[in-house]
Amino acid sequence: MNCISSIPSRHLLALFCHIALLCALASVGRGQDGLETEVPYFKVEGAFGSVDCLPLKSVDTSIEIVGTLAQVELVQIYANTGSEAIEAVYVFPGSTRSAVTALTMRVGDRVVDAEIQEKSQARRTYEMAKAEGKTTSLLEQNRPNVFKMNLANIQPGDVVEVTLKYAEWIRREKDEYAFELPLAVGSRYTEKEEASAENPLLAGGNLEVVKYGIRARIRSAVSIEQAVCDSHDALPVFENARTVHVELDGDAESVGNRDFRIRYQVSGDEIKSGVWVSESGGEKYFMASLEPPVGRMRGRLPREYFFVVDVSGSMHGFPLNTAKAMMEALVARLEETDRFNLILFAGESDTFAPEPVPATVENLLAAVEFLYDTRGSGGTRLLQALKTVYGTPRDPAFSRNIVVLTDGYVTVEDRVFDLIRSRLDEANVFACGIGSAPNRFLIEGIAKVGQGEPFFVGDPKETGRVANLFSEYVSEPILTELAVTFDGMEVFEVEPISLPDLLAERPMVVFGKFAGDLSGKIVLSARAGDSGYKETTNLSDAVNLAESRSLEYVWARERIRRISDYNGLWPSEERRQKITKLGLKHSLLTKYTSFVAVDKVIRSDGNGLQTVSQPLPIPEGMAQSIGGSSVPVTPEPEMWALMGLVLVAVSWILLRRGI
């Protein structure tokens, strides 16, 4: 550090350019043979003997987005091409905000609507039907964003169609909305070294077995200016100025090995606060989207950033390139009064500097060198890395921000949330999910409890856009002391019960129930720097969704999520009963409630049933090898291209600061 700081910046920059060029030339033709990760991999060649080991034949998804609400219908088709009856087990991902509301099963010309039952009761119903030789299905929640489908007594020649439906609300940042459809599940690391995934993974030769189809339509009350599908090779088509649709067909390699994402923008001048209402089940529900001020406020404190970067085996390659690009974009916007540090974690943690350092060009280049020289090995010990950050003495003159970059393949989510929640007065925590199928439960949960915001980078082409979005977001001043009041409107059971700080132009979304007539107004008040802020929305302008149950579902889902957060940390029978009651009342899949469907026709004697775990596609970009040996975190060809971006940013800083 001292040697670097003694070199004039312009000479240091020239020297770094020469080193980068030489290293880039030396890396040409360097392959990745022999690299291994801790991700388990089970090769499945196809059917073994008379048993069909690949019973899932297709997954078709229909998405209908109206305003800020999405209705999704997911159809899974199973077929038994073998000569023995089977039970299929399929683990698949879901959105962290999804409210799964219905399940139906079609066997031939018979359609069975599933019942929502308490989880243990649903399992007993399923096992009894299975033993009786009846075709039956069971949908359970393994994790908030991972579900498991069991389908028993699929006879030779059978084709069974299972349809599940869910609703969720759409996130928005500034004038851009984003919808994600999770399609792949990554293996979870656990320090206990237990099996991290229930299902094997599809080998390359079997990627064409499962067919995927996606049909999405977006309808807006105002003009849609732009729509982009940045996860797949699909071109959005405008039916008219307010309606866009996207269609996509393919197999596990072209579609199913990464999450589907679509982003769209509406006319910026037409974005404003809004209220939606509906009535279902004898109760009235509302959702309010309240807009913060546009533009910067006064009163910015110097910022302190801790970049906590996952360098474990599953993060080899592109994720580290992404971390480098994120640092480049952020540091280019830092003021000389800001400072930063870098924590790399895998089996152990490694720290760039004993304490945060000023955001100078020299320190930036030293941090890049530190990142290049690191090797990752072992597991993904995020908790240890976060404890290292919180253990660093804090200077109250700086606003501390922690930025976690990871694929999130861990099983300690509750412990991570607990640590962040217990230190809320010390830092805002942001999370960036890296890769084609990150653990969104962890990424979104970190941001939620840390009063930050989640970001996702699923493709190298998105790195610059997301890095810029993140930089713009954290550079905005904090809108604090938020409060929502209801004038002339009787409301109750409002979610969330507390409002986090706002750092940029995103709406504050509030759900709840109301009684009586729709009248009065909703007032959002806050502190913006050293001044006050107030936004008023008239309830007379509310949009009535008639008898749609969408608001009921998303309200109940938000309530369940809040109670589940606490119950994961401090389990209690009272919270368990609250979640179970909400799930049963509103017909929702939860940790304690499941959907079960039973065909009344007895198909067999229930004996000799072969259980098959449906193989899953490996998330795009994840190494396909066995083992837990160390993975070198050395720059790849793509990294040298990103290094050019760093040099551009450094040059810009030098010019701006007159060096």
XYZ file of C-alpha atoms in Angstrom:
659
model
C 0.000 0.000 0.000
C 2.753 2.461 0.902
C 4.794 1.627 -2.219
C 1.789 2.043 -4.472
C 0.749 5.323 -2.934
C 4.215 6.785 -3.546
C 3.980 6.417 -7.344
C 2.466 9.363 -9.268
C -1.019 8.424 -10.475
C -0.321 9.075 -14.177
C 2.757 6.782 -14.059
C 0.833 4.149 -12.143
C -1.908 4.166 -14.754
C 0.573 3.698 -17.623
C 2.306 0.861 -15.776
C -1.016 -0.858 -15.080
C -1.972 -0.679 -18.779
C 1.274 -2.466 -19.752
C 0.770 -5.156 -17.124
C -2.826 -5.713 -18.194
C -1.829 -6.082 -21.859
C 0.962 -8.579 -21.087
C -1.292 -10.652 -18.833
C -4.053 -10.641 -21.432
C -1.680 -11.927 -24.103
C -0.383 -14.594 -21.729
C -3.920 -15.775 -20.999
C -4.877 -16.363 -24.653
C -5.762 -20.003 -25.210
C -5.823 -20.830 -21.490
C -8.634 -23.292 -20.878
C -10.497 -24.309 -17.736
C -9.859 -28.034 -17.857
C -9.612 -29.618 -14.473
C -11.518 -26.944 -12.589
C -13.855 -28.306 -9.945
C -16.463 -26.906 -7.607
C -18.278 -28.115 -4.510
C -21.519 -28.333 -6.519
C -22.777 -31.976 -6.552
C -23.302 -33.442 -9.999
C -25.110 -36.659 -10.838
C -25.021 -37.771 -14.453
C -28.288 -39.247 -15.716
C -28.034 -40.933 -19.093
C -31.737 -41.744 -19.438
C -34.119 -44.551 -18.500
C -32.670 -47.489 -16.600
C -34.168 -50.804 -17.617
C -37.955 -50.667 -17.649
C -38.265 -47.516 -15.500
C -38.731 -44.073 -17.075
C -36.216 -41.908 -15.195
C -37.198 -38.699 -16.990
C -40.974 -38.506 -16.413
C -41.304 -34.704 -16.732
C -41.845 -33.994 -20.429
C -42.772 -30.314 -20.563
C -43.299 -27.145 -18.538
C -45.540 -24.464 -20.051
C -46.055 -21.106 -18.362
C -48.638 -18.411 -19.096
C -48.040 -14.988 -17.546
C -50.638 -12.225 -17.510
C -49.409 -8.888 -16.130
C -51.963 -6.144 -15.596
C -50.709 -2.990 -13.945
C -48.547 -4.047 -11.008
C -50.037 -7.541 -10.560
C -49.081 -10.773 -12.310
C -51.158 -13.934 -12.654
C -49.131 -17.022 -13.547
C -50.296 -20.469 -14.657
C -47.674 -23.223 -14.693
C -48.508 -26.509 -16.452
C -46.269 -29.547 -15.881
C -46.857 -32.607 -18.064
C -45.588 -35.986 -16.889
C -45.620 -39.152 -18.991
C -44.522 -42.678 -18.187
C -42.881 -44.218 -21.253
C -41.532 -47.188 -19.296
C -43.206 -50.475 -18.438
C -43.447 -50.016 -14.654
C -45.617 -47.699 -12.546
C -43.650 -44.826 -11.041
C -43.752 -42.041 -8.480
C -42.170 -38.812 -9.777
C -40.457 -36.323 -7.444
C -39.692 -32.906 -8.923
C -38.067 -29.972 -7.096
C -38.542 -26.634 -8.841
C -38.083 -22.936 -8.042
C -40.672 -20.271 -7.405
C -40.754 -16.546 -6.855
C -40.192 -15.302 -3.306
C -43.274 -13.090 -3.721
C -45.528 -15.730 -5.291
C -48.814 -16.610 -3.643
C -49.560 -20.159 -4.884
C -53.335 -20.352 -4.863
C -54.520 -23.451 -6.754
C -53.469 -26.863 -8.056
C -55.351 -29.146 -10.453
C -54.461 -32.604 -11.780
C -55.720 -34.084 -15.065
C -55.534 -37.841 -15.640
C -56.982 -38.688 -19.032
C -60.350 -36.927 -19.146
C -60.628 -36.672 -15.346
C -59.786 -33.366 -13.632
C -59.199 -33.194 -9.875
C -59.017 -29.922 -7.952
C -56.490 -30.120 -5.136
C -57.398 -29.321 -1.544
C -55.329 -27.163 0.767
C -54.530 -29.071 3.954
C -52.236 -28.789 6.940
C -48.866 -30.096 5.742
C -48.674 -33.319 7.752
C -52.319 -34.108 6.968
C -51.718 -33.508 3.256
C -48.752 -35.906 3.352
C -50.905 -38.568 5.054
C -53.652 -38.092 2.441
C -51.078 -38.509 -0.324
C -49.423 -41.590 1.168
C -52.793 -43.267 1.745
C -53.900 -42.642 -1.840
C -50.530 -43.882 -3.102
C -50.868 -47.100 -1.104
C -54.410 -47.590 -2.431
C -53.157 -47.420 -6.029
C -54.762 -44.070 -6.831
C -53.049 -41.429 -8.938
C -52.288 -38.580 -6.559
C -50.213 -35.393 -6.435
C -48.747 -33.404 -3.559
C -47.284 -29.890 -3.732
C -45.135 -28.802 -0.761
C -42.987 -25.778 0.040
C -39.419 -26.841 0.806
C -38.175 -23.273 1.116
C -39.966 -19.968 0.428
C -38.694 -20.117 -3.174
C -38.277 -23.876 -3.685
C -41.246 -26.232 -4.113
C -41.548 -30.002 -4.385
C -44.061 -31.926 -6.481
C -44.778 -35.608 -5.757
C -46.870 -37.513 -8.281
C -47.649 -41.178 -7.507
C -49.069 -44.123 -9.460
C -48.247 -42.908 -12.953
C -49.013 -46.044 -14.902
C -47.189 -47.122 -18.090
C -48.542 -45.041 -20.978
C -50.112 -42.424 -18.658
C -49.945 -38.712 -19.373
C -50.675 -36.620 -16.271
C -51.074 -32.847 -16.411
C -50.573 -30.792 -13.238
C -51.443 -27.090 -13.223
C -50.587 -24.647 -10.462
C -51.538 -20.988 -10.295
C -50.000 -18.112 -8.408
C -50.155 -14.342 -8.138
C -47.506 -11.772 -7.279
C -46.915 -8.035 -7.439
C -44.336 -6.485 -9.769
C -41.288 -4.598 -8.517
C -40.413 -1.217 -10.014
C -37.260 0.920 -9.987
C -37.655 4.460 -11.321
C -39.602 4.029 -14.582
C -38.703 0.357 -15.086
C -40.721 -2.693 -14.053
C -39.166 -6.157 -13.815
C -40.751 -9.622 -13.748
C -38.749 -12.792 -13.092
C -39.844 -16.392 -13.615
C -37.437 -18.748 -11.774
C -36.695 -21.846 -13.848
C -33.569 -23.446 -12.348
C -32.497 -24.478 -8.843
C -28.855 -24.325 -7.770
C -27.393 -26.693 -5.195
C -27.204 -25.291 -1.653
C -23.964 -25.455 0.333
C -24.291 -26.561 3.946
C -21.507 -26.683 6.511
C -22.865 -30.064 7.638
C -21.944 -31.462 4.189
C -25.339 -33.014 3.768
C -26.851 -33.524 0.312
C -27.602 -30.076 -0.999
C -30.233 -31.014 -3.546
C -32.840 -33.766 -3.554
C -32.766 -34.205 -7.303
C -29.917 -35.220 -9.616
C -28.751 -32.896 -12.361
C -29.263 -33.363 -16.089
C -26.194 -34.137 -18.151
C -25.597 -32.379 -21.441
C -26.957 -35.259 -23.504
C -30.378 -35.083 -21.857
C -31.011 -31.352 -22.017
C -33.474 -31.732 -24.880
C -35.749 -34.145 -22.969
C -37.823 -31.511 -21.121
C -39.549 -28.906 -23.287
C -40.282 -25.404 -22.016
C -42.787 -22.874 -23.269
C -43.398 -19.356 -21.966
C -46.235 -17.031 -22.991
C -46.206 -13.605 -21.358
C -48.513 -10.652 -21.945
C -48.185 -7.211 -20.360
C -51.122 -4.815 -20.319
C -50.654 -1.284 -19.045
C -53.033 1.605 -18.431
C -50.426 3.923 -19.966
C -48.085 3.650 -22.933
C -45.269 1.099 -22.762
C -42.134 2.743 -24.106
C -39.779 -0.237 -24.115
C -39.747 -3.968 -23.310
C -36.660 -6.196 -23.153
C -36.154 -9.895 -22.416
C -32.525 -9.893 -21.290
C -32.343 -13.524 -20.140
C -33.317 -15.365 -23.329
C -33.350 -14.941 -27.068
C -36.926 -13.675 -27.218
C -38.163 -10.490 -28.846
C -41.122 -8.693 -27.198
C -43.844 -7.828 -29.717
C -46.127 -4.807 -29.348
C -49.793 -5.537 -30.066
C -50.493 -1.859 -29.459
C -49.006 1.003 -27.449
C -50.243 -0.498 -24.150
C -49.898 -4.252 -24.754
C -46.762 -6.363 -25.233
C -46.393 -10.115 -25.497
C -43.398 -12.465 -25.447
C -43.293 -16.088 -26.606
C -40.492 -18.554 -26.007
C -40.058 -22.268 -26.737
C -37.086 -24.566 -26.221
C -35.424 -27.197 -24.052
C -33.440 -27.192 -20.818
C -30.351 -25.789 -22.524
C -31.974 -22.948 -24.447
C -34.692 -22.044 -21.902
C -34.844 -24.045 -18.666
C -31.331 -23.600 -17.241
C -31.751 -19.944 -16.225
C -34.427 -17.633 -14.885
C -36.684 -15.840 -17.363
C -36.648 -12.051 -16.980
C -38.489 -9.292 -18.749
C -38.084 -5.567 -18.103
C -40.375 -2.866 -19.400
C -40.734 0.881 -19.122
C -43.807 3.068 -19.234
C -43.968 6.765 -19.955
C -42.071 8.504 -17.161
C -44.452 11.457 -17.116
C -47.367 9.131 -16.436
C -45.978 7.351 -13.354
C -47.744 8.445 -10.190
C -48.982 7.111 -6.874
C -51.962 4.804 -7.126
C -54.401 2.707 -5.105
C -56.105 -0.557 -6.076
C -59.015 -2.137 -4.193
C -61.019 -5.353 -4.380
C -63.499 -7.380 -2.364
C -63.346 -11.152 -1.895
C -64.417 -13.594 0.784
C -66.515 -10.909 2.454
C -63.489 -8.671 3.090
C -62.124 -5.569 1.366
C -58.456 -5.268 0.406
C -56.289 -2.432 -0.875
C -52.807 -1.958 -2.293
C -51.210 1.494 -2.402
C -48.112 2.366 -4.423
C -46.780 5.642 -3.031
C -44.164 7.585 -4.975
C -41.101 9.237 -3.377
C -39.665 12.538 -4.653
C -37.708 12.644 -7.905
C -34.151 13.983 -7.888
C -31.536 14.563 -5.234
C -32.042 16.100 -1.823
C -29.563 17.869 0.376
C -27.651 16.416 3.297
C -25.486 13.622 1.849
C -23.110 12.030 4.367
C -19.758 10.551 3.258
C -20.260 6.863 2.453
C -18.325 3.788 3.543
C -18.660 0.605 1.464
C -17.793 -2.997 2.312
C -17.862 -5.247 -0.760
C -18.441 -8.816 0.456
C -17.648 -11.054 -2.521
C -18.289 -14.807 -2.794
C -15.267 -16.563 -4.361
C -16.320 -20.161 -3.662
C -16.278 -22.860 -6.320
C -19.736 -22.155 -7.739
C -18.736 -18.506 -8.274
C -15.716 -19.197 -10.489
C -15.450 -17.144 -13.673
C -18.176 -14.696 -14.577
C -19.249 -13.843 -10.988
C -15.806 -12.440 -10.164
C -15.847 -10.490 -13.406
C -19.172 -9.092 -12.284
C -17.764 -8.141 -8.881
C -14.928 -6.301 -10.600
C -17.312 -4.420 -12.887
C -19.557 -3.493 -9.961
C -16.587 -2.083 -8.056
C -15.443 -0.146 -11.116
C -18.856 1.440 -11.659
C -19.341 2.339 -8.016
C -15.865 3.673 -7.251
C -16.015 5.883 -10.338
C -18.868 7.719 -8.603
C -17.352 7.919 -5.123
C -16.224 11.208 -3.678
C -12.742 11.635 -2.247
C -14.321 11.735 1.200
C -15.799 8.219 0.742
C -13.953 5.019 1.554
C -14.241 1.237 0.953
C -12.955 -2.236 1.792
C -13.155 -5.668 0.159
C -13.939 -8.981 1.898
C -13.578 -12.210 -0.104
C -15.184 -15.345 1.306
C -15.308 -19.052 0.532
C -14.304 -21.599 3.193
C -12.553 -18.729 4.973
C -12.569 -14.923 4.649
C -9.786 -12.683 3.365
C -9.746 -8.914 3.848
C -8.176 -6.336 1.532
C -7.232 -3.879 4.286
C -7.427 -3.878 8.109
C -9.846 -0.942 7.897
C -11.692 0.926 5.128
C -9.398 2.977 2.870
C -10.061 6.213 0.937
C -11.539 5.797 -2.544
C -8.386 6.858 -4.364
C -7.158 5.559 -7.698
C -4.189 3.909 -6.003
C -6.395 2.015 -3.553
C -8.757 0.934 -6.317
C -5.913 -0.611 -8.321
C -4.530 -2.315 -5.228
C -7.965 -3.820 -4.536
C -8.112 -5.150 -8.105
C -4.732 -6.823 -7.654
C -5.929 -8.293 -4.362
C -8.973 -9.765 -6.106
C -6.833 -11.331 -8.861
C -4.417 -13.022 -6.465
C -7.078 -14.812 -4.420
C -7.937 -18.516 -4.599
C -11.303 -19.844 -3.482
C -11.829 -23.231 -1.857
C -14.211 -25.087 0.419
C -17.731 -23.890 1.063
C -19.624 -20.615 1.121
C -19.313 -19.175 4.645
C -21.185 -15.937 4.287
C -21.894 -15.596 8.008
C -18.207 -15.459 8.862
C -17.599 -12.737 6.263
C -20.469 -10.598 7.547
C -19.229 -10.943 11.125
C -15.850 -9.669 9.925
C -17.511 -6.555 8.524
C -19.583 -5.873 11.622
C -16.487 -6.409 13.748
C -14.745 -3.475 12.043
C -14.980 -0.330 14.208
C -17.513 2.120 12.819
C -16.941 5.849 12.307
C -20.264 7.696 12.855
C -19.125 10.369 10.391
C -19.684 7.839 7.576
C -22.873 6.170 6.335
C -21.903 2.482 6.262
C -23.148 0.290 3.388
C -22.498 -3.434 2.982
C -22.731 -4.886 -0.543
C -22.943 -8.709 -0.800
C -22.238 -10.329 -4.178
C -23.068 -14.060 -4.284
C -25.091 -16.764 -6.004
C -26.607 -17.454 -2.584
C -26.224 -21.229 -2.611
C -26.302 -21.656 1.178
C -28.747 -23.011 3.753
C -28.139 -20.509 6.568
C -30.568 -17.827 5.396
C -32.281 -17.420 8.782
C -28.982 -16.942 10.600
C -27.841 -14.375 8.034
C -31.121 -12.461 8.377
C -30.856 -12.558 12.165
C -27.327 -11.131 12.140
C -28.276 -8.283 9.796
C -31.499 -7.509 11.650
C -29.664 -7.339 14.980
C -27.221 -4.741 13.575
C -29.688 -2.536 11.672
C -28.448 0.597 13.387
C -24.944 0.049 11.978
C -25.344 -0.317 8.192
C -27.635 -0.585 5.193
C -27.111 -3.946 3.459
C -27.482 -4.501 -0.279
C -27.291 -7.801 -2.120
C -26.504 -8.663 -5.715
C -27.526 -12.101 -6.940
C -24.987 -13.458 -9.416
C -25.630 -16.100 -12.070
C -28.456 -17.558 -14.095
C -30.421 -18.986 -11.136
C -29.401 -17.327 -7.842
C -31.057 -18.041 -4.500
C -33.549 -15.157 -4.563
C -34.817 -15.953 -1.079
C -31.385 -15.119 0.350
C -30.694 -12.129 -1.934
C -34.078 -10.464 -1.452
C -34.143 -11.361 2.245
C -30.752 -9.737 2.898
C -31.877 -6.542 1.219
C -35.220 -6.553 3.011
C -33.921 -6.950 6.543
C -30.919 -4.722 5.797
C -33.095 -1.861 4.520
C -31.268 -2.014 1.191
C -32.277 -3.269 -2.232
C -31.690 -6.512 -4.188
C -30.008 -6.531 -7.595
C -29.503 -9.414 -10.017
C -27.003 -10.057 -12.802
C -27.865 -13.163 -14.803
C -25.864 -12.527 -17.955
C -22.498 -10.865 -18.660
C -24.236 -8.391 -20.957
C -26.215 -7.049 -17.987
C -23.207 -6.216 -15.831
C -22.818 -2.611 -16.927
C -26.524 -1.827 -16.709
C -26.973 -3.321 -13.240
C -23.753 -1.759 -11.949
C -24.910 1.656 -13.135
C -28.374 1.105 -11.648
C -26.836 0.141 -8.322
C -24.491 3.122 -8.341
C -27.329 5.522 -9.073
C -29.413 3.919 -6.357
C -26.889 4.131 -3.527
C -25.798 7.635 -4.577
C -29.295 8.954 -3.842
C -29.834 10.498 -0.400
C -31.828 8.646 2.208
C -35.522 9.355 2.696
C -35.999 8.580 6.382
C -38.644 8.501 9.105
C -41.327 7.307 6.710
C -44.922 7.137 7.888
C -48.198 6.373 6.119
C -51.455 7.769 7.493
C -55.014 7.168 6.321
C -57.289 10.196 6.485
C -60.993 9.352 6.297
C -60.407 5.642 5.692
C -60.766 2.847 8.265
C -57.882 0.416 7.719
C -56.468 -2.557 9.639
C -53.967 -5.423 9.294
C -51.638 -3.251 7.201
C -48.429 -4.733 5.739
C -45.608 -3.942 6.200
C -45.935 -2.923 9.826
C -42.777 -0.776 9.628
C -41.364 1.156 6.688
C -37.675 0.997 5.681
C -35.660 3.973 4.485
C -35.868 4.808 0.791
C -32.649 5.416 -1.116
C -33.905 6.109 -4.637
C -36.897 6.459 -6.921
C -38.892 3.355 -6.107
C -42.424 3.238 -4.724
C -43.430 2.352 -1.187
C -45.990 -0.467 -1.533
C -48.506 -0.944 1.281
C -51.169 -3.691 1.568
C -54.093 -3.924 3.940
C -57.802 -4.327 4.614
C -60.371 -1.585 4.921
C -63.966 -1.197 6.058
C -66.763 1.074 4.967
C -66.787 3.359 1.960
C -63.720 4.293 -0.022
C -63.107 7.932 0.822
C -60.443 10.262 2.157
C -56.761 10.132 1.293
C -53.474 8.359 1.984
C -50.552 10.520 3.116
C -46.881 9.512 2.888
C -44.635 11.707 5.044
C -40.869 11.528 5.616
C -37.633 13.417 6.165
C -35.582 14.225 3.054
C -32.189 15.485 4.129
C -32.815 18.489 6.358
C -36.346 19.110 5.130
C -39.741 17.446 5.286
C -41.591 15.602 2.505
C -45.270 14.786 2.014
C -47.176 13.013 -0.765
C -50.990 12.774 -0.799
C -53.073 10.284 -2.817
C -56.849 10.676 -3.115
C -58.776 7.450 -2.591
C -61.483 8.610 -4.972
C -59.008 7.780 -7.780
C -58.591 4.153 -6.670
C -58.860 1.417 -9.305
C -61.503 -1.180 -8.430
C -60.451 -4.721 -9.364
C -64.006 -5.919 -8.686
C -64.093 -9.473 -7.348
C -60.527 -10.407 -8.266
C -58.751 -12.264 -5.457
C -55.275 -11.011 -6.467
C -55.080 -8.406 -3.706
C -56.294 -10.910 -1.129
C -53.549 -13.328 -2.154
C -50.668 -10.827 -2.223
C -51.774 -9.320 1.113
C -51.895 -12.754 2.750
C -48.537 -13.684 1.208
C -46.880 -10.544 2.603
C -48.330 -11.236 6.038
C -47.170 -14.848 5.944
C -43.695 -13.785 4.866
C -43.337 -11.366 7.782
C -44.502 -13.943 10.348
C -42.265 -16.584 8.739
C -39.221 -14.306 9.038
C -39.663 -14.179 12.806
C -40.629 -17.829 13.137
C -37.484 -18.939 11.323
C -35.391 -17.226 13.980
C -37.547 -17.739 17.055
C -39.909 -20.664 16.341
C -43.149 -20.676 18.287
C -46.324 -22.685 18.093
C -48.350 -19.466 18.023
C -46.631 -18.238 14.844
C -46.914 -21.681 13.277
C -50.644 -21.663 13.919
C -50.997 -18.145 12.473
C -49.254 -19.171 9.249
C -51.289 -22.380 9.018
C -54.550 -20.500 9.568
C -53.701 -17.923 6.894
C -52.735 -20.657 4.437
C -55.936 -22.623 4.983
C -58.225 -19.556 4.971
C -56.794 -18.039 1.788
C -55.911 -21.340 0.084
C -52.175 -20.639 -0.077
C -49.126 -22.873 -0.175
C -46.951 -22.206 2.897
C -44.337 -23.949 5.003
C -47.174 -25.525 6.999
C -49.877 -26.019 4.341
C -49.785 -28.109 1.162
C -51.974 -28.891 -1.846
C -53.023 -32.504 -2.382
C -55.102 -33.993 -5.209
C -56.422 -37.571 -5.335
C -58.018 -39.305 -8.296
C -60.860 -41.496 -7.007
C -60.142 -44.263 -9.534
C -57.970 -47.117 -8.210
C -55.290 -47.756 -10.858
C -53.237 -50.521 -9.176
C -52.656 -52.336 -5.901
C -50.026 -49.746 -4.888
C -47.188 -52.307 -4.728
C -43.917 -52.266 -6.672
C -43.998 -48.512 -7.286
C -40.653 -47.127 -8.483
C -39.727 -43.669 -7.141
C -37.929 -41.435 -9.640
C -36.313 -38.075 -8.798
C -36.683 -35.894 -11.881
C -33.216 -34.599 -12.884
C -32.789 -30.824 -12.986
C -30.897 -28.721 -15.530
C -27.613 -27.310 -14.248
C -27.926 -23.512 -13.971
C -26.196 -21.834 -16.885
C -22.640 -20.798 -16.074
C -22.167 -23.283 -13.219
C -19.215 -25.678 -13.505
C -20.256 -29.276 -14.242
C -17.759 -31.280 -12.207
C -17.568 -33.179 -8.944
C -15.569 -32.324 -5.888
C -14.639 -29.609 -3.467
C -11.043 -28.830 -4.406
C -9.845 -25.252 -4.654
C -10.794 -23.160 -7.642
C -8.270 -20.597 -8.821
C -9.707 -17.124 -8.897
C -7.447 -15.895 -11.669
C -8.605 -13.533 -14.405
C -10.166 -15.086 -17.477
C -10.275 -13.536 -20.969
C -13.559 -11.829 -20.178
C -11.953 -10.222 -17.134
C -9.350 -8.493 -19.252
C -12.090 -6.928 -21.317
C -13.657 -5.642 -18.116
C -10.251 -4.395 -17.034
C -10.421 -2.001 -19.949
C -13.573 -0.565 -18.399
C -11.695 -0.091 -15.149
C -8.935 1.815 -16.927
C -11.520 4.058 -18.557
C -13.104 4.713 -15.160
C -9.716 5.408 -13.572
C -8.831 7.829 -16.349
C -12.162 9.579 -15.811
C -11.448 9.912 -12.087
C -7.994 11.359 -12.814
C -9.452 13.926 -15.171
C -12.266 14.831 -12.786
C -9.912 15.301 -9.889
C -7.331 17.172 -11.994
C -4.538 14.650 -11.398
